[in-house]
Every structure is written in structure tokens, then in C-alpha cells.
Coordinates of C-alpha atoms in Angstrom, one line a residue:
M273 CA -0.3 26.8 1.0
V274 CA 2.1 25.5 3.0
T275 CA 5.6 27.1 3.0
V276 CA 8.5 25.5 4.6
K277 CA 12.1 26.9 4.5
Q278 CA 15.0 25.0 5.6
K279 CA 18.1 27.0 6.9
F280 CA 21.3 25.9 5.8
P281 CA 24.5 27.1 8.0
P282 CA 27.0 28.2 5.9
L283 CA 31.1 28.2 5.7
A284 CA 33.1 31.1 4.4
D285 CA 33.1 29.5 1.0
G286 CA 29.2 29.9 1.0
T287 CA 28.9 26.2 0.8
V288 CA 26.6 24.4 3.5
D289 CA 28.2 23.7 6.5
L290 CA 27.2 19.8 6.9
A291 CA 28.9 19.5 10.6
A292 CA 26.8 22.3 12.0
W293 CA 23.5 21.5 9.8
L294 CA 23.8 17.9 11.0
N295 CA 24.4 18.4 14.6
H296 CA 21.3 20.9 14.8
F297 CA 19.4 18.3 12.3
S298 CA 20.1 15.5 15.0
Q299 CA 18.9 17.1 18.2
Y300 CA 15.9 18.2 17.1
R301 CA 15.0 15.0 14.8
H302 CA 16.0 12.9 17.5
L303 CA 18.6 11.1 15.6
K304 CA 20.6 8.3 17.6
D305 CA 23.0 7.5 14.8
S306 CA 23.7 10.5 12.1
A307 CA 26.4 8.8 10.5
Q308 CA 25.0 7.2 7.4
I309 CA 23.4 10.7 6.9
L310 CA 26.6 12.5 6.9
R311 CA 28.2 10.2 4.8
A312 CA 25.8 10.5 2.2
A313 CA 25.7 14.5 2.6
R314 CA 29.4 14.3 2.2
F315 CA 29.9 12.5 -0.9
T316 CA 26.8 14.6 -2.7
K317 CA 28.6 18.0 -1.5
V318 CA 31.7 16.7 -3.6
M319 CA 29.8 15.6 -6.5
S320 CA 27.4 18.1 -7.2
Q321 CA 29.9 21.0 -6.7
G322 CA 28.3 24.3 -9.0
L323 CA 25.2 22.1 -9.9
T324 CA 21.7 22.9 -9.4
T325 CA 18.2 22.0 -9.7
F326 CA 16.1 23.2 -12.6
Y327 CA 14.5 25.7 -9.9
G328 CA 17.7 26.9 -9.0
Q329 CA 18.4 25.4 -5.3
S330 CA 21.6 23.4 -4.9
C331 CA 21.3 19.6 -5.3
L332 CA 22.8 19.0 -2.0
E333 CA 20.0 21.9 -0.5
Q334 CA 17.6 20.1 -1.9
G335 CA 18.6 16.6 -0.7
L336 CA 18.8 17.9 2.8
E337 CA 15.5 19.4 2.7
M338 CA 14.1 15.9 1.2
A339 CA 16.0 14.4 4.1
D340 CA 14.6 17.1 6.6
L341 CA 10.9 16.1 5.2
L342 CA 11.3 12.2 5.3
L343 CA 12.5 12.0 8.4
S344 CA 9.5 14.0 9.8
M345 CA 7.4 11.1 8.8
Q346 CA 9.6 8.8 11.2
L347 CA 11.4 7.2 8.0
D348 CA 14.6 5.7 8.7
T349 CA 18.3 7.2 8.1
E350 CA 18.7 5.1 5.0
T351 CA 15.8 6.5 3.5
A352 CA 17.3 10.0 4.3
A353 CA 20.7 9.1 3.0
A354 CA 19.1 8.0 -0.2
A355 CA 17.3 11.2 -0.6
I356 CA 20.3 13.2 -0.2
V357 CA 22.0 11.6 -3.0
T358 CA 19.1 11.2 -5.6
G359 CA 18.9 14.9 -7.6
T360 CA 23.0 14.4 -7.6
A361 CA 22.6 10.8 -8.9
R362 CA 20.6 11.6 -11.6
Q363 CA 22.1 14.7 -13.2
T364 CA 25.4 13.3 -13.1
R365 CA 24.5 9.6 -14.1
L366 CA 26.7 8.4 -11.6
S367 CA 27.3 4.6 -12.2
E368 CA 26.2 2.2 -9.8
E369 CA 29.7 1.1 -8.9
T370 CA 30.8 4.5 -8.0
L371 CA 27.3 4.9 -5.6
I372 CA 28.3 1.7 -3.8
E373 CA 32.0 2.4 -3.6
A374 CA 30.7 5.6 -1.9
L375 CA 27.6 4.2 -0.2
E376 CA 25.9 1.1 1.2
P377 CA 24.6 -1.2 -1.4
S378 CA 21.2 -0.9 0.2
V379 CA 21.2 2.9 -0.1
T380 CA 22.3 2.3 -3.6
H381 CA 19.3 0.2 -4.7
L382 CA 17.0 2.6 -3.2
V383 CA 18.4 5.7 -5.2
Q384 CA 18.3 3.6 -8.5
N385 CA 14.5 2.5 -7.8
V386 CA 13.9 6.1 -7.3
L387 CA 15.5 7.2 -10.6
Q388 CA 13.5 4.7 -12.3
M389 CA 10.4 6.4 -11.5
D390 CA 11.5 9.2 -13.8
V391 CA 9.2 7.8 -16.3
L392 CA 6.0 9.0 -14.4
D393 CA 7.1 12.7 -15.5
N394 CA 7.0 11.7 -19.0
L395 CA 3.5 9.7 -19.5
G396 CA 3.6 10.0 -23.2
A397 CA 1.7 7.8 -26.0
K398 CA 1.3 4.1 -25.4
D399 CA 3.8 2.0 -27.0
P400 CA 5.1 -1.4 -25.9
V401 CA 8.6 0.3 -24.7
Q402 CA 6.8 3.0 -22.5
I403 CA 4.5 -0.1 -21.3
D404 CA 7.3 -1.9 -19.9
R405 CA 9.2 1.1 -18.5
L406 CA 5.9 1.5 -16.3
R407 CA 5.6 -2.0 -15.4
K408 CA 9.3 -2.3 -14.0
T409 CA 8.8 1.2 -12.5
F410 CA 5.4 -0.1 -11.0
L411 CA 7.2 -3.1 -9.4
A412 CA 10.4 -1.4 -7.9
M413 CA 7.6 1.1 -6.3
A414 CA 6.0 -1.8 -5.0
G415 CA 9.2 -3.2 -3.6
D416 CA 9.8 -0.5 -1.5
I417 CA 7.6 2.1 -0.1
R418 CA 10.7 4.2 0.7
A419 CA 11.3 4.8 -2.9
V420 CA 7.8 6.3 -3.5
L421 CA 8.3 8.5 -0.2
I422 CA 11.5 9.7 -1.5
R423 CA 10.0 10.7 -5.0
L424 CA 7.0 12.5 -3.2
A425 CA 9.3 14.2 -1.1
E426 CA 11.3 15.1 -4.1
R427 CA 8.1 16.6 -5.8
T428 CA 7.0 18.4 -2.7
C429 CA 10.3 20.2 -3.0
I430 CA 10.0 21.0 -6.6
M431 CA 6.6 22.3 -6.0
R432 CA 8.1 24.6 -3.3
G433 CA 10.5 26.4 -5.5
I434 CA 8.3 26.8 -8.9
K435 CA 7.4 30.1 -8.9
H436 CA 11.1 31.0 -9.7
L437 CA 10.2 29.0 -13.3
N438 CA 8.5 30.4 -16.4
P439 CA 4.7 30.4 -16.3
T440 CA 4.8 27.7 -19.1
E441 CA 6.8 25.6 -17.0
R442 CA 5.0 26.1 -14.1
A443 CA 1.7 25.1 -15.6
R444 CA 3.5 21.7 -17.0
L445 CA 4.7 21.0 -13.2
A446 CA 1.5 21.9 -11.6
G447 CA -0.7 20.0 -13.9
E448 CA 1.6 17.0 -13.4
T449 CA 1.4 16.7 -9.9
M450 CA -2.4 17.4 -9.6
D451 CA -2.3 14.6 -12.2
I452 CA 0.0 12.2 -10.3
Y453 CA 1.7 12.7 -7.3
A454 CA -1.4 14.5 -5.5
P455 CA -3.5 11.5 -6.1
L456 CA -0.5 9.2 -5.1
A457 CA -0.2 11.1 -2.0
N458 CA -3.9 10.6 -1.1
R459 CA -4.1 7.0 -2.2
L460 CA -1.3 6.1 0.4
G461 CA -3.3 8.2 2.8
I462 CA -0.2 10.8 3.4
G463 CA -2.1 14.0 4.4
Q464 CA 0.8 16.1 5.0
L465 CA 2.1 15.8 1.6
K466 CA -1.2 15.5 -0.2
W467 CA -2.4 18.8 1.2
E468 CA 0.9 20.6 0.4
L469 CA 0.9 19.1 -3.2
E470 CA -2.8 19.9 -4.1
D471 CA -2.5 23.7 -2.7
T472 CA 0.4 24.5 -4.6
A473 CA -0.4 22.6 -7.9
F474 CA -3.8 24.7 -7.6
H475 CA -2.0 28.3 -6.6
F476 CA -0.1 27.9 -10.4
M477 CA -3.1 26.2 -12.3
H478 CA -5.8 28.7 -11.1
P479 CA -4.4 31.8 -9.3
D480 CA -7.5 34.1 -9.7
T481 CA -9.6 31.2 -7.9
Y482 CA -7.1 30.4 -5.2
H483 CA -6.5 33.9 -4.5
D484 CA -10.4 34.5 -3.9
I485 CA -10.5 31.6 -1.5
A486 CA -7.1 32.9 0.3
A487 CA -8.6 36.7 0.2
F488 CA -11.9 35.2 1.7
L489 CA -10.3 33.3 4.3
A490 CA -7.9 36.5 5.4
E491 CA -10.9 38.5 5.2
K492 CA -12.9 36.2 8.1
R493 CA -10.0 35.6 10.2
T494 CA -10.0 37.7 13.3
V495 CA -13.6 36.6 13.4
R496 CA -12.9 32.8 12.5
E497 CA -10.4 32.5 15.1
A498 CA -12.5 34.1 17.8
H499 CA -15.2 31.8 17.1
I500 CA -12.9 28.6 17.0
A501 CA -11.2 29.5 20.5
N502 CA -14.5 29.7 22.0
I503 CA -15.6 26.6 20.8
I504 CA -12.1 24.7 21.8
K505 CA -12.8 26.2 25.3
Q506 CA -16.4 24.7 25.6
L507 CA -15.3 21.3 24.3
K508 CA -12.0 21.2 26.5
T509 CA -14.3 22.2 30.1
A510 CA -17.0 19.3 28.8
L511 CA -14.4 17.0 28.2
E512 CA -12.3 17.3 30.9
A513 CA -15.4 17.1 33.2
A514 CA -16.2 13.9 31.9
G515 CA -12.6 12.6 32.8
I516 CA -11.7 12.7 28.9
K517 CA -7.8 13.2 28.4
A518 CA -7.9 15.3 24.9
T519 CA -6.1 17.5 22.7
V520 CA -8.5 19.8 21.1
C521 CA -7.5 22.7 18.6
G522 CA -8.4 24.6 15.3
R523 CA -7.2 24.4 11.9
V524 CA -8.1 26.1 8.6
K525 CA -9.3 23.9 5.8
H526 CA -6.8 23.5 2.8
I527 CA -8.1 25.6 -0.1
Y528 CA -8.3 23.3 -2.9
S529 CA -10.5 21.5 -0.3
I530 CA -12.8 24.2 -0.1
Y531 CA -12.5 24.7 -3.8
L532 CA -13.6 21.4 -4.5
K533 CA -16.6 21.4 -2.1
T534 CA -17.9 24.7 -3.5
R535 CA -18.0 22.4 -7.1
R536 CA -19.4 19.7 -5.8
K537 CA -22.1 21.2 -3.6
Q538 CA -22.6 24.2 -5.9
T539 CA -22.4 26.6 -3.3
N540 CA -20.2 29.4 -2.2
Y541 CA -17.3 29.6 0.5
D542 CA -19.8 30.9 3.2
R543 CA -21.8 27.6 3.3
I544 CA -18.7 25.3 3.4
Y545 CA -18.9 24.3 7.0
D546 CA -15.5 23.2 7.7
C547 CA -13.4 26.1 6.1
S548 CA -12.8 26.0 9.7
A549 CA -12.9 23.1 12.1
V550 CA -11.9 21.6 15.7
R551 CA -9.9 18.6 15.8
I552 CA -10.0 16.4 19.1
L553 CA -7.6 13.8 19.7
V554 CA -8.1 11.4 22.1
D555 CA -6.0 8.1 23.6
T556 CA -8.8 5.3 22.7
L557 CA -11.2 4.3 20.6
E558 CA -14.0 4.3 23.2
N559 CA -13.4 7.9 24.0
C560 CA -13.7 9.0 20.2
Y561 CA -17.5 8.2 20.8
A562 CA -17.6 9.3 24.1
A563 CA -16.2 12.6 22.8
L564 CA -18.8 12.7 19.9
S565 CA -21.3 12.4 22.5
I566 CA -20.2 15.6 24.4
A567 CA -19.7 17.5 21.3
H568 CA -23.9 16.6 20.0
E569 CA -24.6 17.5 23.8
L570 CA -22.9 21.1 23.4
F571 CA -24.3 21.7 20.0
T572 CA -27.0 21.0 17.3
Q573 CA -26.0 18.4 15.2
I574 CA -26.3 18.7 11.4
P575 CA -27.2 15.1 10.4
E576 CA -26.7 15.0 6.8
E577 CA -23.3 16.1 7.5
F578 CA -22.1 13.2 9.6
D579 CA -19.4 10.6 8.4
D580 CA -18.1 7.5 10.6
Y581 CA -14.9 6.9 8.6
I582 CA -13.8 4.7 11.8
S583 CA -16.5 2.3 11.3
H584 CA -15.8 2.7 7.4
P585 CA -12.5 4.0 6.8
K586 CA -12.0 5.5 3.5
P587 CA -10.6 3.5 0.8
N588 CA -6.8 4.9 1.7
G589 CA -7.1 3.7 5.5
Y590 CA -8.2 7.3 6.6
R591 CA -10.3 6.7 9.8
S592 CA -11.8 9.7 11.6
I593 CA -15.4 11.0 12.8
H594 CA -16.5 13.6 10.7
T595 CA -19.8 16.0 12.4
A596 CA -20.7 19.1 11.4
V597 CA -22.7 21.1 14.4
T598 CA -24.3 24.8 14.7
D599 CA -23.5 26.6 18.1
Q600 CA -25.8 28.6 20.0
N601 CA -24.8 31.8 17.7
G602 CA -26.1 29.8 14.6
K603 CA -22.6 29.3 13.4
T604 CA -21.6 26.3 11.8
L605 CA -18.4 24.2 11.8
E606 CA -17.0 20.7 11.4
I607 CA -15.5 19.2 14.4
Q608 CA -13.2 16.1 13.9
I609 CA -12.8 13.2 16.3
R610 CA -9.7 10.5 16.2
T611 CA -7.2 9.0 18.4
D612 CA -3.8 9.9 18.3
A613 CA -2.7 6.9 16.5
M614 CA -5.5 7.8 13.4
H615 CA -4.1 11.4 13.5
E616 CA -0.7 9.8 12.9
E617 CA -1.9 7.7 9.8
A618 CA -3.8 10.4 8.8
E619 CA -0.9 12.9 8.5
H620 CA 1.8 10.2 7.4
G621 CA -0.2 7.3 5.6
V622 CA 1.2 4.0 5.0
A623 CA 4.6 5.3 6.4
A624 CA 3.1 5.6 9.9
H625 CA 2.8 1.5 9.8
W626 CA 5.2 0.5 7.4
M627 CA 7.5 -1.6 9.7
Y628 CA 10.5 -1.9 7.6
K629 CA 13.6 -3.7 8.6
E630 CA 11.8 -3.8 12.4
S631 CA 11.4 -6.8 14.2
G632 CA 7.8 -8.0 14.9
D633 CA 4.8 -9.9 13.8
V634 CA 5.7 -11.1 10.4
S635 CA 1.8 -11.6 9.5
T636 CA 1.3 -8.1 10.6
R637 CA 4.5 -6.6 8.0
Q638 CA 3.0 -9.0 5.4
E639 CA -0.3 -7.2 5.8
A640 CA 1.0 -3.6 5.7
R641 CA 2.8 -4.8 2.4
I642 CA -0.3 -6.0 0.8
R643 CA -2.4 -3.1 1.8
F644 CA 0.5 -0.8 0.2
L645 CA 0.5 -3.0 -3.0
R646 CA -3.5 -2.6 -3.3
Q647 CA -3.0 1.1 -2.5
L648 CA -0.8 1.5 -5.2
L649 CA -3.1 -0.4 -7.5
A650 CA -6.1 1.7 -6.8
W651 CA -3.7 4.8 -7.9
Q652 CA -2.8 3.6 -11.2
S653 CA -6.1 2.8 -12.0
D654 CA -7.2 6.4 -11.4
V655 CA -4.0 7.3 -13.7
A656 CA -5.0 5.4 -15.9
K657 CA -8.8 6.5 -16.2
E658 CA -7.7 10.1 -16.6
H659 CA -4.6 9.6 -18.5
P660 CA -6.3 6.4 -21.0
A661 CA -3.4 6.8 -23.6
S662 CA -0.5 6.4 -20.8
G663 CA -0.3 2.8 -20.8
M664 CA -1.1 2.8 -17.1
Q665 CA -3.8 0.4 -17.6
I666 CA -0.9 -2.6 -17.4
T667 CA -2.4 -3.8 -14.2
E668 CA -6.0 -5.0 -15.4
D669 CA -5.1 -8.2 -16.4
T670 CA -2.3 -8.7 -14.0
V671 CA -1.6 -9.9 -10.3
Y672 CA 1.4 -9.0 -8.1
V673 CA 2.7 -11.5 -5.8
F674 CA 5.1 -11.7 -3.2
T675 CA 8.3 -14.5 -2.9
P676 CA 9.4 -15.2 0.3
A677 CA 12.0 -12.9 0.0
G678 CA 9.2 -10.1 0.2
D679 CA 9.9 -9.0 -4.0
I680 CA 7.3 -8.6 -6.3
I681 CA 6.4 -10.8 -9.6
D682 CA 3.9 -9.9 -11.9
L683 CA 2.2 -12.4 -13.9
P684 CA -0.9 -12.6 -15.9
K685 CA -4.3 -12.9 -14.4
G686 CA -5.3 -16.7 -13.8
A687 CA -1.8 -17.7 -13.4
T688 CA -0.9 -20.3 -10.7
A689 CA 1.8 -21.0 -8.3
L690 CA 3.4 -23.3 -11.0
D691 CA 3.8 -20.4 -13.1
F692 CA 5.3 -18.8 -10.4
A693 CA 7.6 -21.5 -10.0
Y694 CA 8.8 -21.1 -13.9
R695 CA 8.8 -17.6 -13.5
I696 CA 11.7 -17.6 -10.7
H697 CA 13.8 -20.2 -12.4
T698 CA 13.4 -22.6 -14.9
G699 CA 15.0 -25.2 -12.5
V700 CA 12.5 -24.6 -9.7
G701 CA 9.6 -25.0 -12.1
H702 CA 11.1 -28.4 -13.0
R703 CA 11.5 -29.5 -9.6
C704 CA 8.3 -28.1 -8.2
R705 CA 6.0 -30.7 -6.6
G706 CA 4.4 -28.4 -4.2
A707 CA 3.5 -24.7 -3.2
K708 CA 2.3 -22.7 -0.2
I709 CA 0.0 -19.7 0.0
G710 CA 0.3 -17.7 3.1
G711 CA 2.2 -20.7 4.3
H712 CA -1.0 -22.9 3.6
I713 CA -0.4 -25.9 1.0
V714 CA -2.4 -25.3 -1.9
Q715 CA -2.7 -27.3 -5.1
L716 CA -0.6 -26.2 -7.8
T717 CA -3.5 -25.5 -9.9
R718 CA -4.7 -22.6 -7.8
P719 CA -4.9 -19.3 -9.6
L720 CA -2.9 -16.4 -7.9
Q721 CA -4.5 -13.5 -6.4
T722 CA -2.6 -9.9 -5.9
G723 CA -1.3 -10.3 -3.0
D724 CA -0.2 -13.7 -2.5
S725 CA 2.8 -14.6 -0.8
V726 CA 3.9 -17.7 -2.6
E727 CA 6.4 -20.7 -1.5
I728 CA 7.4 -23.2 -4.0
I729 CA 8.3 -26.6 -2.5
T730 CA 11.1 -28.7 -4.7
V731 CA 12.6 -31.8 -4.6
S732 CA 16.2 -32.4 -5.2
K733 CA 16.1 -34.3 -8.4
G734 CA 13.7 -34.2 -11.0
G735 CA 11.4 -33.2 -14.0
P736 CA 8.1 -31.5 -15.2
S737 CA 5.2 -33.7 -15.7
R738 CA 3.7 -34.2 -18.9
D739 CA 0.3 -33.6 -17.1
W740 CA 1.6 -29.9 -17.2
L741 CA 1.0 -29.4 -20.6
N742 CA -2.6 -30.6 -20.9
R743 CA -4.2 -27.5 -21.2
H744 CA -7.7 -28.8 -19.5
S745 CA -5.5 -29.9 -16.2
G746 CA -5.2 -26.2 -15.3
Y747 CA -1.4 -26.3 -14.3
L748 CA -0.1 -24.0 -16.3
K749 CA -1.5 -20.2 -17.8
T750 CA 1.5 -18.8 -19.3
A751 CA 3.2 -19.7 -22.4
R752 CA 6.6 -19.2 -21.3
A753 CA 6.4 -21.5 -18.5
R754 CA 4.7 -24.2 -21.1
A755 CA 7.5 -23.8 -23.5
K756 CA 9.9 -24.2 -21.2
V757 CA 8.1 -27.9 -19.8
A758 CA 7.9 -28.9 -23.4
H759 CA 11.4 -28.0 -24.2
W760 CA 12.5 -30.2 -21.3
W761 CA 10.4 -33.1 -22.7
R762 CA 12.0 -32.7 -26.2
M763 CA 15.3 -32.7 -24.7
Q764 CA 14.5 -36.2 -22.9
E765 CA 12.7 -37.7 -26.0
G766 CA 14.5 -36.2 -29.0
D767 CA 13.7 -33.3 -31.1
N768 CA 11.2 -35.8 -33.4
A769 CA 9.6 -37.0 -30.5
A770 CA 7.5 -34.0 -29.2
P771 CA 5.4 -34.5 -25.9
K772 CA 1.9 -35.2 -26.3
N773 CA -0.9 -33.9 -24.5
T774 CA -2.3 -36.0 -21.7
E775 CA -5.9 -36.2 -20.1
K776 CA -5.0 -37.8 -17.1
K777 CA -6.5 -36.2 -13.6
T778 CA -3.6 -36.5 -11.1
L779 CA -0.1 -35.4 -11.3
Q780 CA 2.4 -38.2 -12.4
P781 CA 6.3 -37.2 -11.4
A782 CA 8.3 -37.1 -14.6
R783 CA 10.1 -40.2 -15.9
P784 CA 13.3 -40.1 -18.2
L785 CA 13.0 -42.1 -21.2
K786 CA 16.1 -44.5 -20.3
K787 CA 15.0 -47.0 -17.4
T788 CA 16.6 -45.4 -14.1
P789 CA 18.6 -47.7 -12.0
P790 CA 17.1 -48.3 -8.2
P791 CA 18.5 -46.3 -5.5
A792 CA 21.4 -47.5 -3.4
A793 CA 20.8 -49.9 -0.7
P794 CA 20.5 -48.3 2.4
P795 CA 23.8 -48.3 4.9
E796 CA 24.4 -51.6 6.8
K797 CA 24.1 -49.2 10.2
A798 CA 20.8 -47.5 9.2
P799 CA 18.0 -47.6 11.6
A800 CA 15.2 -50.5 11.4
I801 CA 11.7 -49.5 9.4
S802 CA 9.0 -50.0 12.4
D803 CA 6.7 -52.6 11.9
I804 CA 6.7 -52.8 8.1
H805 CA 9.5 -55.5 7.5
D806 CA 6.9 -58.0 6.0
F807 CA 5.4 -55.4 3.6
L808 CA 6.3 -54.3 0.3
T809 CA 8.3 -51.0 -0.3
R810 CA 8.7 -48.7 -3.5
I811 CA 11.2 -45.5 -3.3
A812 CA 8.8 -43.0 -4.4
L813 CA 10.3 -41.1 -7.5
C814 CA 8.5 -37.7 -6.7
C815 CA 11.3 -37.1 -4.0
N816 CA 13.7 -39.8 -4.4
P817 CA 14.6 -40.2 -1.2
T818 CA 18.2 -41.4 0.3
A819 CA 19.6 -43.0 3.4
S820 CA 20.5 -40.0 4.7
D821 CA 16.9 -38.1 4.5
T822 CA 14.0 -38.4 7.2
I823 CA 11.6 -40.3 5.6
A824 CA 7.9 -41.4 6.0
G825 CA 5.6 -43.9 4.4
Y826 CA 2.3 -43.8 2.6
I827 CA 0.2 -46.9 2.5
T828 CA -0.9 -47.3 -1.2
K829 CA -3.7 -49.4 -2.9
G830 CA -2.3 -52.6 -3.8
R831 CA 1.2 -51.5 -4.0
G832 CA 2.6 -51.8 -0.8
I833 CA 4.1 -48.8 1.1
S834 CA 5.9 -45.9 -0.8
I835 CA 8.7 -44.2 0.9
H836 CA 8.9 -40.5 0.8
R837 CA 11.1 -37.8 2.0
I838 CA 9.4 -36.5 5.3
N839 CA 9.1 -32.9 3.5
C840 CA 7.4 -34.2 0.4
S841 CA 5.0 -32.3 -1.0
N842 CA 2.8 -35.2 -1.5
I843 CA 3.3 -36.4 1.9
L844 CA 2.4 -33.0 3.2
A845 CA -0.7 -32.7 1.2
A846 CA -1.7 -36.0 2.4
V847 CA -1.2 -35.0 6.2
S848 CA -3.0 -31.6 5.6
R849 CA -5.9 -33.6 4.3
G850 CA -6.1 -35.7 7.2
S851 CA -5.0 -38.9 5.4
K852 CA -4.6 -41.9 7.8
R853 CA -2.2 -43.6 5.1
V854 CA 0.8 -41.8 6.2
I855 CA 2.8 -43.8 8.7
P856 CA 6.0 -43.1 10.5
V857 CA 9.2 -45.3 9.0
T858 CA 13.0 -45.0 9.4
W859 CA 15.6 -46.7 6.9
D860 CA 16.6 -50.3 7.7
K861 CA 18.9 -52.6 6.0
K862 CA 16.5 -55.4 5.3
I863 CA 14.0 -53.0 3.5
K864 CA 12.7 -54.6 0.3
T865 CA 12.8 -52.3 -2.8
E866 CA 11.4 -53.4 -5.9
K867 CA 13.9 -53.0 -8.8
K868 CA 11.7 -50.2 -10.5
H869 CA 10.5 -47.1 -9.1
D870 CA 7.1 -46.3 -7.5
T871 CA 5.4 -43.6 -9.9

């Protein structure tokens, strides 16, 4: 079991000397700016006087320990600041106004996201209130990876201190950790926390078995260390001779992992090859396989124990080569081979490549967000299988998509981009004329998929089409959006003239019941329309261009040229199809506009 003790320098009154702690902390964590952390720590010290966690640690010390753990995972100071405040905010029920007054709004928001996850500690019977809380919690988790990491750090600190609790409470927390938090760390690929959470929970859930395995490892420790040292020496010599720069080290398998392997393979501890293992870290992918070749030349491979998680990564993103070998004395062990970057990901998982607030390629950051969302969905599915009455099955018929700002929106499976528009705002839905997913224009009837990044194209004026109410047209899936469209038409036509469904195949812009006057004529100084003075033109109602707009023309069949805004979704769609009917035009005082609008 991993135990980490953080020492906090005291003042004369016994409280933490924050200045001394931060000075030391900043040096060994290489912090460039610690002001945000100091502000959070001072606030917590004042607000938490006399308060301790339920396992006896002061709220301030728990927060400082969490900050240390998170910064070891290369998280930012904003995350560390939020971690320091979280426990105190929970116990004292600090208001949002108080937090914002003392801290930055972004830190306050992060603290609130973490506290919202408290529902995970009380997965009770399945009921509407519980499901709604879980849904909101999931959205908060998916919206910011840092909230999840703070919660995992908090649970790790709790597990380090539960030895001070009564057996019943220890068993409850251990079971909760094994069922929810360790699988979450595993799904996110955070080995550093996964192993500690599993070993600590296993220790208190099955103390006899835990001590049996620990005793076995301790008994063989001297022999094992000598054996590993000899293997390391041979590997280093061979790798250096081949010109491969590598770090070679030994490690002992985690106790819970040994237990699982004995169960899975129905064998005893002596037959578990990787109770002890050697890890080779190299600089390039090519050298991973070069090092593998050298290892197999030195020792005899056990083919059935070979796994290439580089070519075929685990679902949580873990990448490494695992091979079991027998040395010259007939002893077996496992050798793991990976790059330094792969090792960083194996230890810190999603945190290692989460580029929060950093400059860089937007598509890469979006891929990281989508990967994180899918990992959360996989974890939620695991929990639902283990706890069918928890209400965690809420994701089975739900898709989760991103707004352009990076927020997460949940919608029923089969929902379209138009449903998304109405979920954002009723006005956005009414004025929606197109959508982009991943930067590409798509049809409004396209069903959304989890991970889609959706952008809605709107016009400044206009309303919904009657076609949107036609169930066969495929525009709307949600009853909420359909109700908003129906309400708009009732307002236009009167309560006694409900809109009728239509079977038209094409999207028709909305037209009010009353006749709309034609648009104002372009100003006298407007530039001439290029080469179309003898053509009939119409103002397109879908985007209602005015004299101040940049425009484009669309050659219709038998109705002249319709004039659109240059960014009109219909024009953009035509261009994306490669249509030759779109032509460049500009305003002219001689423009011929029919008295009625083009539809």
C-alpha cells in the first residue's frame, strides 16, 4: 500500500505556517506563480479554524495535501487553489458570493463543480430526483476534467486517513472507493491514483488476504531484489551496446493486482510472473521494439504472456509492451517497455494530455475533450452494471455534444442539430437556418453523435418552418423543441388556428400571416450589381439581406436571381455542394425587386 505523508511547518500557535510551506512547496514543485495558491490557503485558514475532516485531519492540511498531489500530476495552480478550498466550502456551506469575493470566479466555479459530485457518495435507489442530480453531476464532470481530478485527489487523501475510523465506516468507504473511484481513475488511465485507491480499499475490505500477499512479498524481498538487480544490469549493458538510450528500473506489482491475477488464473502467488517486473523507458517508438528484440535475445520469451498495448492500446489509452521471460536460472518475470511520454500517460492518464487553457491546435484539444467524455461514459456504464438501481443508466439513450464554447449539452439519442439549437435558446432555434459539426456544414436533420461539436447558423430575423413539425421530415426529435415551434405558429395564426403538419420535402422559410412589406430600396450610393441588370431579382426571405450586407446571388429556375446574405446557410450549403448557380453580386440602386419576397 502506498502511503505519502505531507509535513506542514507549524507556527507558535500550532497552525500551519503558510509562508514557509509555500516557499518550500514552490521550490520542489517548480511553481512560477504561487499567488493564487497562497490566496486560497489564507482564505481557507481563516474560514476553517477548528474544523477537521471526519477522519481527523484539519481541513486546511487536507487541502494542502490535495494541492500537492494534483500539482505532481502537472495540473495548474487554479486547480490546486480550488482543491485547497473544497473541503472547507463543503463543511461551512460557503455561498457563491463569499467564494467569489475571496477567490477568482473560475476557482469558485471549479469548487462548485467538485461539490456537485458529492452525489456519487450516496448512490441510493433509482428515482427521478437522484437521476436528475446524477445527470447534472455528469455534465459538470464532463465539462471540466479538473473537477474530476480534484475529487479523485480528495478521495485518495480520505483513504490515507480512514485507519482512524471505526471498522464499519472503514468498510463503507473502502467499498465505495473500490466500486466508484478506483474504476474512475482506471477509466481515465491515471495509474498513480488507481493503484493507491485499489490497494488501500483492498486492505480494509479483505485485511487477511492483503496481509498474506504483503507477507509473501516481504519474505521474498531480498531474493527478488537481487534477481531484479541482475536483470537490470544485463539489460542496461545490452541496450547501451546497441546505442539505445534507456532508463531501466525494477518494481513490485501492486497487491490488489496480484490478488486479481491469482483469481483470474486460478494459481498461487509464486506463479504470478509480474509480482516483480522490470520497466524500460526509451525515447522513441522505434526503440520500444528494438528494446523488445534485445530482451528476447537475452532471455527466453513466454509467448502466451505477451501483450502489445502500443499497437492495440487499452480502452483507457494505456500504451506499453508487456512480455514475460525466463532468465538463465529458470526464474520468470515481466518486462514492460514504453516511451517516456507513454509512461507519463500511464501514471497521469487524461491529465497528462489535457491542454487546459493552453495555446495549441484546436482540433487536438477537442480530441482530448471527446476522449475524456467517452472515458467518462465508459466508467458510468461500468458503475451502472455493478449498481443497476443507482440510476447511472441515464446515458444509454443520451448523446453528449459540445457547444462552440466547450460546454456539454445532453440530448435524447436521435436528436438533431435543430433540437440542439432549441436546447440552447428558443430564439436560436427559431432563427436557425443551418448547422456545422466539426466545422463542416450538415443537414439540420442529421442525428447528433456523442462528442460532436455543434455550431448553429442563424439569421437576424425569421421564424421556424412549418416543415419542422412534420414528423416524417426528421427535423425535430424532442417534444420540447416541437412544442416551441407549435407555440410560435399559434402566436402567428391565433390560438384557434393550430399549425398543420405538412409533407413538403424541402425546408421552407417561415412566413407570417400578414403580408410583409418589401425591403427598403438600396441607398443611392450602393455599388452596381455585376452583370445582372437585365435579370429579375428577389430578396430571399430565409436571410432578408439589407443594403448594409455583403450578398451573393442564386440563379433559380424560372424566378430570376434570389439575393442572399453571403453567410446565408442556403448559400453555404450550395457552395459546399459545388453548385454553379451561386454568383457574385453587389447592391445597385437600379436593383429590380418584386413586390413580394422570394420564398
